[in-house]
């Protein structure tokens, strides 16, 4: 299921970008932004390009400015996907960086946040990260709300066990989660009266648009910012 769109428009990684800083959280190098005294945290789970992507860190800073403690762990241990490495195409890279391992690695991060006094955690996943967030959302013990942005590897069956409020933000042009699949997600979630859900398909954008947009493209920035606003509204409603 990892197609060309999964890796399109790679960001220029920058370890020093952002208003926050990197520290160890739950054993992982993690970009953190916002007040460490906040009782509300948002876990951002990146796409295959990892936690040094500038637009991702910019979004973490925006989430922090809304009053949350934003944490972006390096689930790839310094080994994000490198599209120019012909010896490790995406399918080979994924063998070393499976989503289930990401889910297991997220647990100590959540434990570390809880141990420092955080009372509620939300999680947003992008592409690869969406599958990790889906696994977290199958138990209300981990997170209180979830947002998926242009998910990869997520299936209808994943939502049968889902336990927390979920917002799914998808693209009109997306081979990994096309609108028809998102409609199936929406129908299944609508049948679960105990789980609040929201599904939105953004027109004229492609997979990856929320964090891999061109900052010089006014329309792309506007679409990304609309999605960012939607996810902040969701977390403001359910992570409190």
mmCIF file of C-alpha atoms in Angstrom:
data_model
loop_
_atom_site.group_PDB
_atom_site.id
_atom_site.type_symbol
_atom_site.label_atom_id
_atom_site.label_comp_id
_atom_site.label_asym_id
_atom_site.label_seq_id
_atom_site.Cartn_x
_atom_site.Cartn_y
_atom_site.Cartn_z
ATOM 1 C CA UNK A 1 0.000 0.000 0.000
ATOM 2 C CA UNK A 2 3.006 2.321 0.085
ATOM 3 C CA UNK A 3 2.720 4.040 -3.274
ATOM 4 C CA UNK A 4 4.538 6.972 -4.874
ATOM 5 C CA UNK A 5 2.288 9.489 -3.125
ATOM 6 C CA UNK A 6 3.510 8.221 0.230
ATOM 7 C CA UNK A 7 6.939 9.656 -0.542
ATOM 8 C CA UNK A 8 6.078 12.615 -2.793
ATOM 9 C CA UNK A 9 7.354 16.119 -2.031
ATOM 10 C CA UNK A 10 10.010 15.177 0.538
ATOM 11 C CA UNK A 11 10.739 17.985 3.008
ATOM 12 C CA UNK A 12 14.190 19.415 3.574
ATOM 13 C CA UNK A 13 14.887 18.130 7.083
ATOM 14 C CA UNK A 14 16.293 20.591 9.599
ATOM 15 C CA UNK A 15 17.256 19.485 13.139
ATOM 16 C CA UNK A 16 17.341 23.053 14.454
ATOM 17 C CA UNK A 17 14.036 24.360 13.095
ATOM 18 C CA UNK A 18 11.177 25.365 15.400
ATOM 19 C CA UNK A 19 10.568 27.338 18.593
ATOM 20 C CA UNK A 20 10.922 24.245 20.784
ATOM 21 C CA UNK A 21 13.835 21.933 21.485
ATOM 22 C CA UNK A 22 14.779 18.250 21.458
ATOM 23 C CA UNK A 23 14.903 16.172 24.633
ATOM 24 C CA UNK A 24 14.401 12.537 25.604
ATOM 25 C CA UNK A 25 10.786 11.536 26.253
ATOM 26 C CA UNK A 26 10.038 7.905 26.934
ATOM 27 C CA UNK A 27 13.479 6.944 25.646
ATOM 28 C CA UNK A 28 13.079 8.676 22.280
ATOM 29 C CA UNK A 29 14.618 11.896 21.023
ATOM 30 C CA UNK A 30 11.574 14.166 20.892
ATOM 31 C CA UNK A 31 10.894 17.660 19.634
ATOM 32 C CA UNK A 32 8.873 19.393 22.353
ATOM 33 C CA UNK A 33 7.136 22.755 22.181
ATOM 34 C CA UNK A 34 5.002 24.645 24.664
ATOM 35 C CA UNK A 35 4.828 24.806 28.433
ATOM 36 C CA UNK A 36 6.075 21.618 30.114
ATOM 37 C CA UNK A 37 3.672 22.480 32.941
ATOM 38 C CA UNK A 38 0.627 22.089 30.691
ATOM 39 C CA UNK A 39 -1.687 19.284 31.808
ATOM 40 C CA UNK A 40 -2.796 18.716 28.206
ATOM 41 C CA UNK A 41 -0.471 17.176 25.607
ATOM 42 C CA UNK A 42 -0.699 16.409 21.910
ATOM 43 C CA UNK A 43 1.419 13.623 20.429
ATOM 44 C CA UNK A 44 2.324 14.185 16.770
ATOM 45 C CA UNK A 45 3.276 11.018 14.882
ATOM 46 C CA UNK A 46 5.095 11.909 11.686
ATOM 47 C CA UNK A 47 5.029 10.548 8.177
ATOM 48 C CA UNK A 48 8.012 8.561 6.855
ATOM 49 C CA UNK A 49 10.205 11.690 6.791
ATOM 50 C CA UNK A 50 10.304 11.940 10.551
ATOM 51 C CA UNK A 51 10.381 14.571 13.243
ATOM 52 C CA UNK A 52 12.817 17.047 11.654
ATOM 53 C CA UNK A 53 10.369 18.105 8.915
ATOM 54 C CA UNK A 54 9.985 21.917 9.183
ATOM 55 C CA UNK A 55 6.236 22.094 8.479
ATOM 56 C CA UNK A 56 5.574 19.396 11.070
ATOM 57 C CA UNK A 57 7.517 21.286 13.726
ATOM 58 C CA UNK A 58 5.775 24.499 12.707
ATOM 59 C CA UNK A 59 2.455 22.752 13.331
ATOM 60 C CA UNK A 60 3.709 21.507 16.715
ATOM 61 C CA UNK A 61 4.532 25.109 17.614
ATOM 62 C CA UNK A 62 1.028 26.156 16.529
ATOM 63 C CA UNK A 63 -0.494 23.441 18.737
ATOM 64 C CA UNK A 64 1.711 24.615 21.614
ATOM 65 C CA UNK A 65 0.530 28.196 21.094
ATOM 66 C CA UNK A 66 -3.027 26.921 21.619
ATOM 67 C CA UNK A 67 -2.067 25.831 25.144
ATOM 68 C CA UNK A 68 -1.016 22.225 24.626
ATOM 69 C CA UNK A 69 2.359 20.612 25.277
ATOM 70 C CA UNK A 70 3.301 19.336 21.804
ATOM 71 C CA UNK A 71 5.578 16.308 21.510
ATOM 72 C CA UNK A 72 7.007 14.928 18.255
ATOM 73 C CA UNK A 73 9.056 11.770 18.916
ATOM 74 C CA UNK A 74 11.660 10.382 16.551
ATOM 75 C CA UNK A 75 10.077 6.985 15.976
ATOM 76 C CA UNK A 76 12.743 6.200 13.364
ATOM 77 C CA UNK A 77 15.791 6.491 15.650
ATOM 78 C CA UNK A 78 17.607 8.908 13.354
ATOM 79 C CA UNK A 79 16.773 6.896 10.237
ATOM 80 C CA UNK A 80 13.924 8.653 8.381
ATOM 81 C CA UNK A 81 13.082 7.514 4.882
ATOM 82 C CA UNK A 82 15.594 8.853 2.352
ATOM 83 C CA UNK A 83 14.047 8.908 -1.143
ATOM 84 C CA UNK A 84 17.437 9.249 -2.855
ATOM 85 C CA UNK A 85 18.765 6.014 -1.328
ATOM 86 C CA UNK A 86 18.156 3.507 -4.132
ATOM 87 C CA UNK A 87 19.264 0.614 -1.935
ATOM 88 C CA UNK A 88 16.418 1.200 0.518
ATOM 89 C CA UNK A 89 13.176 1.860 -1.325
ATOM 90 C CA UNK A 90 10.130 2.484 0.821
ATOM 91 C CA UNK A 91 9.112 -1.186 1.061
ATOM 92 C CA UNK A 92 12.579 -2.131 2.339
ATOM 93 C CA UNK A 93 12.687 0.837 4.737
ATOM 94 C CA UNK A 94 9.273 -0.123 6.153
ATOM 95 C CA UNK A 95 10.619 -3.525 7.171
ATOM 96 C CA UNK A 96 12.827 -1.705 9.694
ATOM 97 C CA UNK A 97 10.158 0.818 10.678
ATOM 98 C CA UNK A 98 6.831 -0.922 10.953
ATOM 99 C CA UNK A 99 3.758 0.805 12.341
ATOM 100 C CA UNK A 100 3.343 -1.794 15.091
ATOM 101 C CA UNK A 101 6.812 -0.915 16.407
ATOM 102 C CA UNK A 102 5.758 2.737 16.326
ATOM 103 C CA UNK A 103 2.716 1.864 18.429
ATOM 104 C CA UNK A 104 4.881 0.023 20.969
ATOM 105 C CA UNK A 105 7.377 2.905 21.064
ATOM 106 C CA UNK A 106 4.552 5.388 21.670
ATOM 107 C CA UNK A 107 3.514 3.685 24.916
ATOM 108 C CA UNK A 108 6.609 4.761 26.952
ATOM 109 C CA UNK A 109 6.217 8.295 25.563
ATOM 110 C CA UNK A 110 2.638 8.394 26.845
ATOM 111 C CA UNK A 111 3.733 6.910 30.183
ATOM 112 C CA UNK A 112 6.421 9.590 30.502
ATOM 113 C CA UNK A 113 3.872 12.348 29.851
ATOM 114 C CA UNK A 114 1.447 10.900 32.384
ATOM 115 C CA UNK A 115 4.192 10.570 34.996
ATOM 116 C CA UNK A 116 5.016 14.279 34.706
ATOM 117 C CA UNK A 117 1.433 15.245 35.439
ATOM 118 C CA UNK A 118 -0.246 15.389 32.039
ATOM 119 C CA UNK A 119 -3.925 14.548 32.554
ATOM 120 C CA UNK A 120 -5.139 14.254 28.954
ATOM 121 C CA UNK A 121 -3.386 13.379 25.698
ATOM 122 C CA UNK A 122 -4.526 13.682 22.102
ATOM 123 C CA UNK A 123 -2.692 12.253 19.097
ATOM 124 C CA UNK A 124 -2.467 13.252 15.451
ATOM 125 C CA UNK A 125 -0.928 10.980 12.844
ATOM 126 C CA UNK A 126 0.215 11.810 9.337
ATOM 127 C CA UNK A 127 0.370 9.090 6.646
ATOM 128 C CA UNK A 128 2.563 6.427 8.348
ATOM 129 C CA UNK A 129 1.777 7.952 11.720
ATOM 130 C CA UNK A 130 -1.984 7.632 11.231
ATOM 131 C CA UNK A 131 -1.771 3.861 11.607
ATOM 132 C CA UNK A 132 0.113 4.292 14.900
ATOM 133 C CA UNK A 133 -2.573 6.669 16.159
ATOM 134 C CA UNK A 134 -5.317 4.238 15.112
ATOM 135 C CA UNK A 135 -3.692 1.546 17.262
ATOM 136 C CA UNK A 136 -3.489 3.974 20.212
ATOM 137 C CA UNK A 137 -7.152 4.871 19.755
ATOM 138 C CA UNK A 138 -8.281 1.280 20.250
ATOM 139 C CA UNK A 139 -7.871 1.887 23.987
ATOM 140 C CA UNK A 140 -9.015 4.960 25.900
ATOM 141 C CA UNK A 141 -6.147 4.287 28.311
ATOM 142 C CA UNK A 142 -3.657 5.881 25.911
ATOM 143 C CA UNK A 143 -5.315 8.901 24.321
ATOM 144 C CA UNK A 144 -8.541 10.906 24.694
ATOM 145 C CA UNK A 145 -8.937 11.934 21.030
ATOM 146 C CA UNK A 146 -7.379 11.255 17.651
ATOM 147 C CA UNK A 147 -6.888 13.065 14.356
ATOM 148 C CA UNK A 148 -5.718 11.327 11.191
ATOM 149 C CA UNK A 149 -4.326 13.409 8.329
ATOM 150 C CA UNK A 150 -4.194 11.611 4.942
ATOM 151 C CA UNK A 151 -3.798 8.174 6.580
ATOM 152 C CA UNK A 152 -1.800 5.283 5.098
ATOM 153 C CA UNK A 153 -2.236 1.558 5.803
ATOM 154 C CA UNK A 154 -5.503 2.164 7.687
ATOM 155 C CA UNK A 155 -8.428 -0.199 6.994
ATOM 156 C CA UNK A 156 -12.141 -0.191 7.736
ATOM 157 C CA UNK A 157 -11.582 -3.014 10.230
ATOM 158 C CA UNK A 158 -9.317 -0.753 12.279
ATOM 159 C CA UNK A 159 -12.311 1.301 13.353
ATOM 160 C CA UNK A 160 -14.387 -1.607 14.625
ATOM 161 C CA UNK A 161 -12.460 -1.505 17.903
ATOM 162 C CA UNK A 162 -11.987 2.255 18.035
ATOM 163 C CA UNK A 163 -12.725 3.864 21.404
ATOM 164 C CA UNK A 164 -12.038 7.629 21.293
ATOM 165 C CA UNK A 165 -13.396 10.611 19.336
ATOM 166 C CA UNK A 166 -11.746 10.717 15.918
ATOM 167 C CA UNK A 167 -11.419 13.269 13.141
ATOM 168 C CA UNK A 168 -10.202 12.106 9.722
ATOM 169 C CA UNK A 169 -8.933 14.753 7.312
ATOM 170 C CA UNK A 170 -8.454 13.400 3.805
ATOM 171 C CA UNK A 171 -7.454 14.611 0.366
ATOM 172 C CA UNK A 172 -9.481 14.594 -2.836
ATOM 173 C CA UNK A 173 -6.468 13.112 -4.640
ATOM 174 C CA UNK A 174 -5.131 10.267 -2.544
ATOM 175 C CA UNK A 175 -4.238 6.788 -3.756
ATOM 176 C CA UNK A 176 -3.574 5.571 -0.192
ATOM 177 C CA UNK A 177 -6.857 6.715 1.313
ATOM 178 C CA UNK A 178 -9.107 7.755 -1.577
ATOM 179 C CA UNK A 179 -12.420 9.501 -0.863
ATOM 180 C CA UNK A 180 -14.316 6.230 -1.452
ATOM 181 C CA UNK A 181 -12.373 4.570 1.377
ATOM 182 C CA UNK A 182 -12.865 7.575 3.646
ATOM 183 C CA UNK A 183 -16.617 7.271 3.031
ATOM 184 C CA UNK A 184 -16.402 3.678 4.257
ATOM 185 C CA UNK A 185 -14.575 4.874 7.373
ATOM 186 C CA UNK A 186 -17.286 7.497 7.880
ATOM 187 C CA UNK A 187 -20.118 4.970 7.541
ATOM 188 C CA UNK A 188 -18.604 2.525 10.014
ATOM 189 C CA UNK A 189 -17.808 5.247 12.542
ATOM 190 C CA UNK A 190 -21.326 6.684 12.186
ATOM 191 C CA UNK A 191 -22.670 3.302 13.261
ATOM 192 C CA UNK A 192 -20.758 3.588 16.551
ATOM 193 C CA UNK A 193 -22.921 5.975 18.556
ATOM 194 C CA UNK A 194 -20.490 5.872 21.482
ATOM 195 C CA UNK A 195 -17.630 7.329 19.399
ATOM 196 C CA UNK A 196 -17.896 10.876 18.064
ATOM 197 C CA UNK A 197 -16.386 11.127 14.583
ATOM 198 C CA UNK A 198 -15.786 13.668 11.841
ATOM 199 C CA UNK A 199 -14.616 12.969 8.296
ATOM 200 C CA UNK A 200 -13.707 15.742 5.871
ATOM 201 C CA UNK A 201 -12.353 15.511 2.340
ATOM 202 C CA UNK A 202 -10.391 18.563 1.217
ATOM 203 C CA UNK A 203 -10.799 19.505 -2.460
ATOM 204 C CA UNK A 204 -7.884 20.177 -4.816
ATOM 205 C CA UNK A 205 -5.230 18.710 -2.513
ATOM 206 C CA UNK A 206 -3.215 15.483 -2.584
ATOM 207 C CA UNK A 207 -1.913 13.008 -0.002
ATOM 208 C CA UNK A 208 0.509 14.726 2.375
ATOM 209 C CA UNK A 209 -0.912 18.220 1.986
ATOM 210 C CA UNK A 210 -1.046 19.065 5.720
ATOM 211 C CA UNK A 211 2.701 18.809 6.357
ATOM 212 C CA UNK A 212 4.394 18.553 2.947
ATOM 213 C CA UNK A 213 3.008 21.703 1.360
ATOM 214 C CA UNK A 214 5.062 24.325 -0.487
ATOM 215 C CA UNK A 215 5.284 27.376 1.782
ATOM 216 C CA UNK A 216 5.478 29.582 -1.333
ATOM 217 C CA UNK A 217 2.175 28.235 -2.694
ATOM 218 C CA UNK A 218 -0.600 30.398 -1.283
ATOM 219 C CA UNK A 219 -3.409 27.932 -2.057
ATOM 220 C CA UNK A 220 -1.451 25.009 -0.565
ATOM 221 C CA UNK A 221 -0.727 26.968 2.604
ATOM 222 C CA UNK A 222 -4.400 27.949 2.909
ATOM 223 C CA UNK A 223 -5.572 24.315 2.610
ATOM 224 C CA UNK A 224 -2.983 23.143 5.142
ATOM 225 C CA UNK A 225 -3.950 25.881 7.581
ATOM 226 C CA UNK A 226 -7.628 24.977 7.261
ATOM 227 C CA UNK A 227 -6.766 21.401 8.238
ATOM 228 C CA UNK A 228 -4.626 22.642 11.111
ATOM 229 C CA UNK A 229 -7.567 24.714 12.335
ATOM 230 C CA UNK A 230 -9.842 21.673 12.173
ATOM 231 C CA UNK A 231 -7.464 19.519 14.205
ATOM 232 C CA UNK A 232 -7.007 22.230 16.822
ATOM 233 C CA UNK A 233 -10.788 22.547 17.166
ATOM 234 C CA UNK A 234 -11.059 18.790 17.642
ATOM 235 C CA UNK A 235 -8.419 18.710 20.361
ATOM 236 C CA UNK A 236 -9.858 21.783 22.081
ATOM 237 C CA UNK A 237 -13.190 19.934 22.267
ATOM 238 C CA UNK A 238 -11.942 16.564 23.504
ATOM 239 C CA UNK A 239 -8.556 17.005 25.173
ATOM 240 C CA UNK A 240 -9.316 18.908 28.349
#
